[in-house]
Short mmCIF file of C-alpha atoms in Angstrom, two decimals:
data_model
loop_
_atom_site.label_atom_id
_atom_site.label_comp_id
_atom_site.label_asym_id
_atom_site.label_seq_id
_atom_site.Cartn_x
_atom_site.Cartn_y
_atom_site.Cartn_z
CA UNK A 1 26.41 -10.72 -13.57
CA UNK A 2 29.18 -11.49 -15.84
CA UNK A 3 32.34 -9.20 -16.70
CA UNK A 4 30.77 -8.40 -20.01
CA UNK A 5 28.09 -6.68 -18.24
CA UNK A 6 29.60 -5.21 -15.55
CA UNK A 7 31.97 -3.29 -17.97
CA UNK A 8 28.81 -1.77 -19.72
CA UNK A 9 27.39 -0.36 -16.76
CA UNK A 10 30.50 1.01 -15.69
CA UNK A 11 30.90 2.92 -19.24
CA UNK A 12 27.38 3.99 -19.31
CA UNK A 13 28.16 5.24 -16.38
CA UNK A 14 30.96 7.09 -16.77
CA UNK A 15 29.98 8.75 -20.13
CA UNK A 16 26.69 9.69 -18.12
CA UNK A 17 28.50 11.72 -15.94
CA UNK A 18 31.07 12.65 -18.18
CA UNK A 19 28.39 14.53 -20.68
CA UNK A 20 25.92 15.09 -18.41
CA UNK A 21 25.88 19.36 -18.07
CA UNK A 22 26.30 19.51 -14.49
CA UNK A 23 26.01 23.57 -14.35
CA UNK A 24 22.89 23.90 -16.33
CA UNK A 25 20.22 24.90 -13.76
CA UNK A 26 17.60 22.24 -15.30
CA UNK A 27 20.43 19.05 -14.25
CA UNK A 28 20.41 20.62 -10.72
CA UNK A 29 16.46 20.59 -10.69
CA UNK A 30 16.64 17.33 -12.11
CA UNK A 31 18.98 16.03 -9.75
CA UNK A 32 16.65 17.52 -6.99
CA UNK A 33 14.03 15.50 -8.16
CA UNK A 34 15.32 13.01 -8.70
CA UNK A 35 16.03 12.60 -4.53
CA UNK A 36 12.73 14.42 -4.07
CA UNK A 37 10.84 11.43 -5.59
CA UNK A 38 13.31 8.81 -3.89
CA UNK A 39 12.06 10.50 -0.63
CA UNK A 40 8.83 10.62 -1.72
CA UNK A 41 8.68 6.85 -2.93
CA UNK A 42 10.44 5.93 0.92
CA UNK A 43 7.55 7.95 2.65
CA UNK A 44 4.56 6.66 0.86
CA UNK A 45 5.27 3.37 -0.48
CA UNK A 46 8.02 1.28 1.61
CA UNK A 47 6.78 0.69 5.04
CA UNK A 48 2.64 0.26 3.99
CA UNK A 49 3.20 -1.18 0.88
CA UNK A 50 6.30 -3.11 -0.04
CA UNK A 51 6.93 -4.65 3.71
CA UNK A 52 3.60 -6.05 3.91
CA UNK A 53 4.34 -7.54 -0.16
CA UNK A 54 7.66 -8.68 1.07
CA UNK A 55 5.55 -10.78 3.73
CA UNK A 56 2.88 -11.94 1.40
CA UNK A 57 5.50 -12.83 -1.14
CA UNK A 58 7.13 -14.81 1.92
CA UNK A 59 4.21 -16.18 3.35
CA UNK A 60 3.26 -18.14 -0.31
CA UNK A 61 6.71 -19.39 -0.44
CA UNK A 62 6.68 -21.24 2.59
CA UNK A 63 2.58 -21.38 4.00
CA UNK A 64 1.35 -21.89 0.57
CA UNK A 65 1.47 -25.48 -1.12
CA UNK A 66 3.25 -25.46 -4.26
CA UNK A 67 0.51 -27.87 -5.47
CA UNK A 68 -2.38 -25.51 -5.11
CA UNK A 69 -0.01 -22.97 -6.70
CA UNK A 70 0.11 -25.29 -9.80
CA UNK A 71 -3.92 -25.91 -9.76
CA UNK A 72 -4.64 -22.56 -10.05
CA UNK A 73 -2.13 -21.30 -11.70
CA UNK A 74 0.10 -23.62 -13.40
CA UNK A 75 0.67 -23.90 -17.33
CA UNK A 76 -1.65 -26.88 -17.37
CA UNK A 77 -4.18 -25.74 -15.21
CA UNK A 78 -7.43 -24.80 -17.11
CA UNK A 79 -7.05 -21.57 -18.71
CA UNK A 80 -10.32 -20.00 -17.84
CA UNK A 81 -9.51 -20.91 -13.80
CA UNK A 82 -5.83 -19.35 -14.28
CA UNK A 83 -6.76 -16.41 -15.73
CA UNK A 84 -9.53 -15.38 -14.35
CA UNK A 85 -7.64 -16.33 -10.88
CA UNK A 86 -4.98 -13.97 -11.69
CA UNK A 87 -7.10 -11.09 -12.82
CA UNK A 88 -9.35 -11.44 -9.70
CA UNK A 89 -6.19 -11.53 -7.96
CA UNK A 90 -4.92 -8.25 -9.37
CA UNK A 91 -8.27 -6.81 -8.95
CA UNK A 92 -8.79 -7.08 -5.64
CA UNK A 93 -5.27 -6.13 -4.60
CA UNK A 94 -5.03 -3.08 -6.35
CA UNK A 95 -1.18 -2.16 -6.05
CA UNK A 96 0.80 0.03 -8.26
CA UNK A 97 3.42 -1.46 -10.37
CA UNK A 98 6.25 -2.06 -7.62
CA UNK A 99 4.31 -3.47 -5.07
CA UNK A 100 3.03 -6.25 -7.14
CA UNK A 101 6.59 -7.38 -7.87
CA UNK A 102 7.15 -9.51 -4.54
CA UNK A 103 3.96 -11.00 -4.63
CA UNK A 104 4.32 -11.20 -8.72
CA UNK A 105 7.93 -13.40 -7.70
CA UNK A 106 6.40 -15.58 -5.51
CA UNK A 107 3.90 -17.32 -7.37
CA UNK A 108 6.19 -17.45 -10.49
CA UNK A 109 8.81 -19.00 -7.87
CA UNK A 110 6.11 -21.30 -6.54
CA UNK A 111 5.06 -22.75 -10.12
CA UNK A 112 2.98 -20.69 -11.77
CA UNK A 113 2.95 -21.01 -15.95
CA UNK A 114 4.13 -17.66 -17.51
CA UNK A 115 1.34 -17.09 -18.70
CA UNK A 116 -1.23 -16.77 -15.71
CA UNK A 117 1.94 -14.92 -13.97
CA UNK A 118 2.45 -12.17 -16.58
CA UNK A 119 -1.52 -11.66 -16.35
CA UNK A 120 -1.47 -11.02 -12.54
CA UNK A 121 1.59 -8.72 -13.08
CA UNK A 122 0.11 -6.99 -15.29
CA UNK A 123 -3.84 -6.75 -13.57
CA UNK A 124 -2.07 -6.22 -10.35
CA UNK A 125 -1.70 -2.23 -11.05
CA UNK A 126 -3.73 -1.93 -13.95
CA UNK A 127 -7.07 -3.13 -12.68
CA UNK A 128 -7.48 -1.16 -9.71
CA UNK A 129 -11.28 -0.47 -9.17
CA UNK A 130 -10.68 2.85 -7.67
CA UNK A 131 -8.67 4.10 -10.06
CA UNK A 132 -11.01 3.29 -13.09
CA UNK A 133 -14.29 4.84 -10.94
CA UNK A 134 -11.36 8.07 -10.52
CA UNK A 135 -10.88 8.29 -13.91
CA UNK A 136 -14.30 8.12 -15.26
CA UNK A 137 -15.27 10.71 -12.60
CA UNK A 138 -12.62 12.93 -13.61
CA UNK A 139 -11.68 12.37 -17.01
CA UNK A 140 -15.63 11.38 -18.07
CA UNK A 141 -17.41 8.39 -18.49
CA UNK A 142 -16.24 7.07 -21.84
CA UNK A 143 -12.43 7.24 -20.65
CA UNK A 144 -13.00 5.00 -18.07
CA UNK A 145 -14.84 2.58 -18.85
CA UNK A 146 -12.24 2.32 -21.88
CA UNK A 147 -9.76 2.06 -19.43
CA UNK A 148 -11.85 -1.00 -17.26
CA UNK A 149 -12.34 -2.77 -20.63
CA UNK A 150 -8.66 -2.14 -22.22
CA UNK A 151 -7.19 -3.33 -18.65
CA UNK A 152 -9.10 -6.48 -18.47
CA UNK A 153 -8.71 -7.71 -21.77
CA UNK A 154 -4.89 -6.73 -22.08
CA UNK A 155 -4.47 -8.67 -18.67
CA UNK A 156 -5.78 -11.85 -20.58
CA UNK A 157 -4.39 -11.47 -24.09
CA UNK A 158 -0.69 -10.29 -22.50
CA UNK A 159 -1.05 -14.00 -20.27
CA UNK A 160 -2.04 -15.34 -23.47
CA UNK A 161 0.78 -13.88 -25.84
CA UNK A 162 3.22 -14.96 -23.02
CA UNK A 163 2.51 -18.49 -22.85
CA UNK A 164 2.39 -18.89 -26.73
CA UNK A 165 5.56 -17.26 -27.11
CA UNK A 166 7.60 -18.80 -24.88
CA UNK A 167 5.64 -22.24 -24.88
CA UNK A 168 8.99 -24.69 -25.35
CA UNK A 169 10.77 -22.22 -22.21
CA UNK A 170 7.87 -23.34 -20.36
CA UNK A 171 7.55 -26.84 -20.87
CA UNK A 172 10.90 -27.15 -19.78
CA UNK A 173 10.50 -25.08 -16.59
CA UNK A 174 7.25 -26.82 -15.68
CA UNK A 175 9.13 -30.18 -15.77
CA UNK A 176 10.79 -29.16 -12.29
CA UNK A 177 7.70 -28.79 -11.03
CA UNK A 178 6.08 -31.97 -12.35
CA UNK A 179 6.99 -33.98 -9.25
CA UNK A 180 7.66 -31.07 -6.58
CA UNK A 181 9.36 -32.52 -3.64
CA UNK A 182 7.88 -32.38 0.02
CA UNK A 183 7.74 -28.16 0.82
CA UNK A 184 6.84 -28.39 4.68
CA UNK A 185 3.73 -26.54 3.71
CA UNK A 186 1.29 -29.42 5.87
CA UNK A 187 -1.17 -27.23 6.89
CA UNK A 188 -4.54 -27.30 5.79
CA UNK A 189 -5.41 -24.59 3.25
CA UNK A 190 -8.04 -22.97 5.31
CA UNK A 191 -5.23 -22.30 7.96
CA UNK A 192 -2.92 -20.89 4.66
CA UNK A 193 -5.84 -19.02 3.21
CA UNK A 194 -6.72 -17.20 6.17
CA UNK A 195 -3.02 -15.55 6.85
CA UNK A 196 -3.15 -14.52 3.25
CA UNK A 197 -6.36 -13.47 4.03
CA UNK A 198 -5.41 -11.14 6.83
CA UNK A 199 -2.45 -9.44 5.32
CA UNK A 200 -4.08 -9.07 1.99
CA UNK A 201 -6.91 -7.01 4.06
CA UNK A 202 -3.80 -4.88 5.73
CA UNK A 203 -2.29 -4.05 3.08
CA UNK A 204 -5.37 -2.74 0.99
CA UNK A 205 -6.94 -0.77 3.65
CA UNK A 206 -3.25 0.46 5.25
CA UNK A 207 -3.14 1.81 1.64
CA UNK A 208 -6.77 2.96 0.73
CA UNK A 209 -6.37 6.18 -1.01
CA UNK A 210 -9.11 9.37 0.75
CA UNK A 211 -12.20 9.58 -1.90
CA UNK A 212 -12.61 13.00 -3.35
CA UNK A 213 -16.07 13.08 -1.76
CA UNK A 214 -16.76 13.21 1.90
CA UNK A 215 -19.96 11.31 1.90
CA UNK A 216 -20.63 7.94 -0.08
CA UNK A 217 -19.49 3.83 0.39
CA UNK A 218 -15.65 4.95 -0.59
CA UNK A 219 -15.75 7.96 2.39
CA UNK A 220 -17.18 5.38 4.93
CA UNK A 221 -15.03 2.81 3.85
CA UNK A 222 -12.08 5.41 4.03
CA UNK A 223 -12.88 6.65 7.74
CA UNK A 224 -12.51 2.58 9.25
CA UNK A 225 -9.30 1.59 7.14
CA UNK A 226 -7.23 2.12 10.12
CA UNK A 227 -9.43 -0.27 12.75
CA UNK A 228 -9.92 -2.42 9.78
CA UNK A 229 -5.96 -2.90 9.15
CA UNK A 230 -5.14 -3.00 12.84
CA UNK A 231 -8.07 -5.72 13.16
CA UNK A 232 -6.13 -7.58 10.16
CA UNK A 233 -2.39 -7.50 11.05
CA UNK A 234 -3.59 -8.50 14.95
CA UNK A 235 -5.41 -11.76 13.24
CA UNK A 236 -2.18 -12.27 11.33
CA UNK A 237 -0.11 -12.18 13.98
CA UNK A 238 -2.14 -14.27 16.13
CA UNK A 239 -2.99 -17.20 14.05
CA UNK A 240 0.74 -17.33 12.74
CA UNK A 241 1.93 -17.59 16.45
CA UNK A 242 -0.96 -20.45 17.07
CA UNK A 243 -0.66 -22.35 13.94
CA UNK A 244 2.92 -21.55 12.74
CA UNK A 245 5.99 -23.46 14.63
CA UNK A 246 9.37 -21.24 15.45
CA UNK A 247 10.78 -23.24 12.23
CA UNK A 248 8.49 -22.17 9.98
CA UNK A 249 8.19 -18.57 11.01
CA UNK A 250 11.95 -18.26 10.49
CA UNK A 251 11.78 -19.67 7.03
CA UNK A 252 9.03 -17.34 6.29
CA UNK A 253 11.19 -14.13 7.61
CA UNK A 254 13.96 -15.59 5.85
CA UNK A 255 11.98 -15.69 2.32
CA UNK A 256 10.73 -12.35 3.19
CA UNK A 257 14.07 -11.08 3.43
CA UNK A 258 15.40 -12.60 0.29
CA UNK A 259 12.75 -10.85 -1.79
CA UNK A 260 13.47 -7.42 0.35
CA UNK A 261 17.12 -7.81 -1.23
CA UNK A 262 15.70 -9.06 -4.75
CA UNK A 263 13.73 -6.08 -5.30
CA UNK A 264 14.30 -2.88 -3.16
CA UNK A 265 18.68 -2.17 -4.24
CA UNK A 266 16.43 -2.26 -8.03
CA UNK A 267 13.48 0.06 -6.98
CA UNK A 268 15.65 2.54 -5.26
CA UNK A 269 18.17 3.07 -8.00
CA UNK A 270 15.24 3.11 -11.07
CA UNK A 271 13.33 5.61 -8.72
CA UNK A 272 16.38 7.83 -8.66
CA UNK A 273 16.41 7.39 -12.67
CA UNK A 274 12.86 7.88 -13.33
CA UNK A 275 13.07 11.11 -11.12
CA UNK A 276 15.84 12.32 -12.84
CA UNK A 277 13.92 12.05 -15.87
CA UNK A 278 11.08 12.92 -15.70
CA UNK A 279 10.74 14.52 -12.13
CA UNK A 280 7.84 14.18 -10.38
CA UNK A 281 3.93 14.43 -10.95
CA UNK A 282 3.79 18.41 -11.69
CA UNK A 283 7.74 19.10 -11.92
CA UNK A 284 9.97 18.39 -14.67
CA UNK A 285 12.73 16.62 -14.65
CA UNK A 286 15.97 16.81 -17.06
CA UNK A 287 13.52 16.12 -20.18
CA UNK A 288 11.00 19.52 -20.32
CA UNK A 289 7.50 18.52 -20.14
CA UNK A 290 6.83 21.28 -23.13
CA UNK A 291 8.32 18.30 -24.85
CA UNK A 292 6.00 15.53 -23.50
CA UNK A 293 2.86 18.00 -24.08
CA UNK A 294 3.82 18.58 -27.78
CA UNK A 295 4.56 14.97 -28.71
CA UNK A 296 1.20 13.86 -27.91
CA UNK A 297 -1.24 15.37 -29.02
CA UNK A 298 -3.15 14.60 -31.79
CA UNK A 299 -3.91 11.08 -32.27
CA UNK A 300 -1.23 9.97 -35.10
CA UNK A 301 0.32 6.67 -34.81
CA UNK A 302 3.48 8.23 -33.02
CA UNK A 303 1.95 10.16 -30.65
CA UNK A 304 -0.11 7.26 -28.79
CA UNK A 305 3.29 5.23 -29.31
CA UNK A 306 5.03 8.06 -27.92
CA UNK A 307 2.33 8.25 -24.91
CA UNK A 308 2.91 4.73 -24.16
CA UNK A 309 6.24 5.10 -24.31
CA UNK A 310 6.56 7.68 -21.59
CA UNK A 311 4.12 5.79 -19.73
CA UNK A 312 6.01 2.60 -19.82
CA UNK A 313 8.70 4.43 -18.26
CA UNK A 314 7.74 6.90 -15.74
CA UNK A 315 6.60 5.99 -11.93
CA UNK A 316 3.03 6.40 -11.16
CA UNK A 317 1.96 6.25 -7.71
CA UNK A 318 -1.49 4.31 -6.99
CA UNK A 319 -4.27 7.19 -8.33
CA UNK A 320 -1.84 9.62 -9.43
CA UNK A 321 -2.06 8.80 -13.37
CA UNK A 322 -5.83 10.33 -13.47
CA UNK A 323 -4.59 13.98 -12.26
CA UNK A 324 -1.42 14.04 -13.78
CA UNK A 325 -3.97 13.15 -17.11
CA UNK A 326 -5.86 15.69 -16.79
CA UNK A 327 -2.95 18.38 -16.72
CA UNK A 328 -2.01 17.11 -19.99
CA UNK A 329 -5.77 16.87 -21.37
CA UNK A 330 -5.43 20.35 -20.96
CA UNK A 331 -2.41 21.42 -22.06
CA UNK A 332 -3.64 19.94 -25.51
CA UNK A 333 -3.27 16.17 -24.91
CA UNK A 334 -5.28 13.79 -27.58
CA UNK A 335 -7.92 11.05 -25.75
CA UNK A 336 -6.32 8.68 -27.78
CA UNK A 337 -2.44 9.10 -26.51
CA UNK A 338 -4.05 9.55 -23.04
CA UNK A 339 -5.95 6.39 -23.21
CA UNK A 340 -2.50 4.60 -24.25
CA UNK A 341 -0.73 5.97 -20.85
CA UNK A 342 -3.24 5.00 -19.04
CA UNK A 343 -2.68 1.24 -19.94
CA UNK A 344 0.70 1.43 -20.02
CA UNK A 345 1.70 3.88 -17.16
CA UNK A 346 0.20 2.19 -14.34
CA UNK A 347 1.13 -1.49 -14.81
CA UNK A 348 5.07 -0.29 -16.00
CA UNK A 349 7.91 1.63 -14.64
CA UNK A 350 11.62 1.98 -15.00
CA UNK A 351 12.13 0.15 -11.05
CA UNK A 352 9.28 -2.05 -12.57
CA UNK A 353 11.11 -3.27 -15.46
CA UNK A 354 14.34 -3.88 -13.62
CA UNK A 355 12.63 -6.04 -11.15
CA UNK A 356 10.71 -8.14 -13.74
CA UNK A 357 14.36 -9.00 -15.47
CA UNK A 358 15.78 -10.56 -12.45
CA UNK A 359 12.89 -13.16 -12.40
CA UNK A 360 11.71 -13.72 -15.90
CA UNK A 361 15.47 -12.93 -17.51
CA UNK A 362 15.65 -10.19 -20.04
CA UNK A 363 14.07 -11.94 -22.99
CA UNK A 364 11.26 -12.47 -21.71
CA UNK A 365 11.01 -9.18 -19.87
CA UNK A 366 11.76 -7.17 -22.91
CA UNK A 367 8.80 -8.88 -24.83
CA UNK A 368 6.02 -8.43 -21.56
CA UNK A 369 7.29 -4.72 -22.44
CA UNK A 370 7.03 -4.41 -25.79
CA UNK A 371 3.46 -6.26 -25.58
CA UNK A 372 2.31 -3.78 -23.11
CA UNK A 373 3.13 -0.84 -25.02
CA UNK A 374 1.84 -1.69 -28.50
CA UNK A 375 -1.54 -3.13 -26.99
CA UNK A 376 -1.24 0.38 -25.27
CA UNK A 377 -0.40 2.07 -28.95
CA UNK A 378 -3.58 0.42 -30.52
CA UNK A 379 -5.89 0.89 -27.79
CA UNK A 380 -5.37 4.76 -28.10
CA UNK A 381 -5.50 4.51 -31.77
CA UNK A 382 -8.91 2.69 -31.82
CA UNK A 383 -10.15 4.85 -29.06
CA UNK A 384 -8.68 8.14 -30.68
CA UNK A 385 -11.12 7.22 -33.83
CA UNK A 386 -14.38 6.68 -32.26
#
């Protein structure tokens, strides 16, 4: 970070807590959110999701071949394979917007084109099958299904808006990947593919949300996620001892740990920010959710802008965006605006954001955000009008 930069923080800083009104009772309740949801986000979300995406992050850095990285997923791989890899990829993952941000980093490291990369950031969170069946369960039919079909196609057309944009960045990038040199990764990909395989499975089940119902495929599925996830880490563990030499399990912890310092110092401190904000699903934070409730209803222009804005911003957990929805559905909410946070909230975040800037750079992070939010803005409009 240069000087420049460093001496903006520090006076954003300081006239933050220069102005800020530290006796008004709503800064202390902000303040206490904004540690509540810190706490919170270390309870649920550290140890069963982002260690496990640390290690999957690692693992492709070091098991996975940078050449099948490229097939797949490389600028000049077929688009129809790359994008439909990285929205099956998102799909079946399922992870909210700061888990996907190790595994998101490793494939970009590895060689994937912009492109396919931005799409599985994006489907990663967005696409979550559970979420949309949630949603159209508890918000109706028609919401969800807007939702599914908004999610997909903004996964494709964001990839697709991505590479365009920032085609001659790309070609440039890809050349250091046109020859990659020898990566130790000798193993044949069945070997590779089944370690993914088994820590993919852990951390989806270690993380499968309980179904509302008590009987159905989700409540069965739900009542063997913990013999499932013990079953997968145990394969993990044993085929990386058998297959895996002392070198290359170091170099895999190692890569692990460089992506544990990449992203968590970011997480942590836009958690703390987000909280202070906007507090927590059902409290407020220093900006009074009166506020939020009022600006978006309707189904003008600003208010689904407004909606996505918000959305873009605040920290959903996996599943929480459908009740915190229907809260503000009540409380006079317009469909449109509440279709736009749907496909913005879950896929962005303030820790989100901050994460994507140390890989991509903030060009290029500041236009994935601004293309999320106005598809966002138009989806609501269009749906708002039907």
């Amino acid at each position: 970070m240069s000087d420049n930069k460093k001496l903006a923080l520090i006076l954003l800083a300081f006239l933050f807590f220069y102005f800020i009104p530290a006796d008004s009772p709503r800064a202390t309740v902000a303040a206490s959110e904004a540690l509540a949801m810190l706490h919170e986000y270390a309870r649920q979300h550290v140890l069963l999701c982002l260690v496990p995406a640390f290690f999957i992050a690692g693992a492709i850095s070091v098991f996975i071949s940078q050449q099948s990285v490229m097939k797949y997923l490389g600028s000049h791989a077929k688009k129809s394979v790359s994008y439909a890899v990285a929205a099956v990829s998102g799909t079946i993952l399922a992870v909210c917007s700061c888990t996907v941000l190790p595994l998101f980093a490793g494939i970009y490291a590895r060689g994937a084109g912009i492109g396919p990369a931005s799409a599985f950031l994006y489907s990663g969170p967005a696409i979550n099958v559970l979420a949309i069946i949630l949603t159209a369960r508890v918000l109706g039919f028609e919401m969800g299904l807007a939702r599914a079909v908004g999610a997909i196609l903004f996964s494709v057309v964001i990839g697709l808006a991505m590479s365009i944009i920032f085609r001659k960045d790309e070609e440039k990038r890809q050349e250091a990947f046109a020859f990659p040199a020898e990566d130790g990764t000798s193993h044949p990909l069945w070997q590779s593919a089944s370690v993914m395989a088994g820590m993919i499975s852990f951390l989806i089940f270690a993380n499968l949300a309980a179904p509302k119902a008590d009987i159905g495929f989700w409540a069965q599925l739900y009542n063997v996620k913990w013999i499932v996830a013990t079953i997968s880490i145990s394969f993990t563990a044993l085929v990386i001892k058998k297959w895996f030499s002392a070198e290359e399990r170091s170099e895999w912890y190692s890569a692990t740990w460089g992506y544990a310092l990449q992203v968590l110092p970011l997480l942590f401190a836009g958690v703390l920010i987000a909280g202070f904000l906007l507090g927590r699903p059902g409290h407020e934070g220093i900006i009074p959710g009166a506020y939020v409730s009022y600006l978006v209803g309707g189904n003008s222009i600003f208010s689904n802008f407004f909606a996505s804005i918000v959305g873009a911003f605040m920290y959903f957990a996996t599943l929480t965006e459908v009740p915190i929805l229907q809260g503000l559905l009540g409380a006079g909410m317009g469909k449109g605006p509440a279709l736009a946070l749907l496909l913005a909230g879950p896929a962005l975040s303030l820790p989100n954001m901050l994460v994507i800037r140390t890989v991509l750079g903030t060009k290029k992070t500041v236009t994935y955000v601004i293309l999320v939010v106005l598809l966002s803005t138009l989806a609501g409009i269009i749906y708002g009008n039907l």
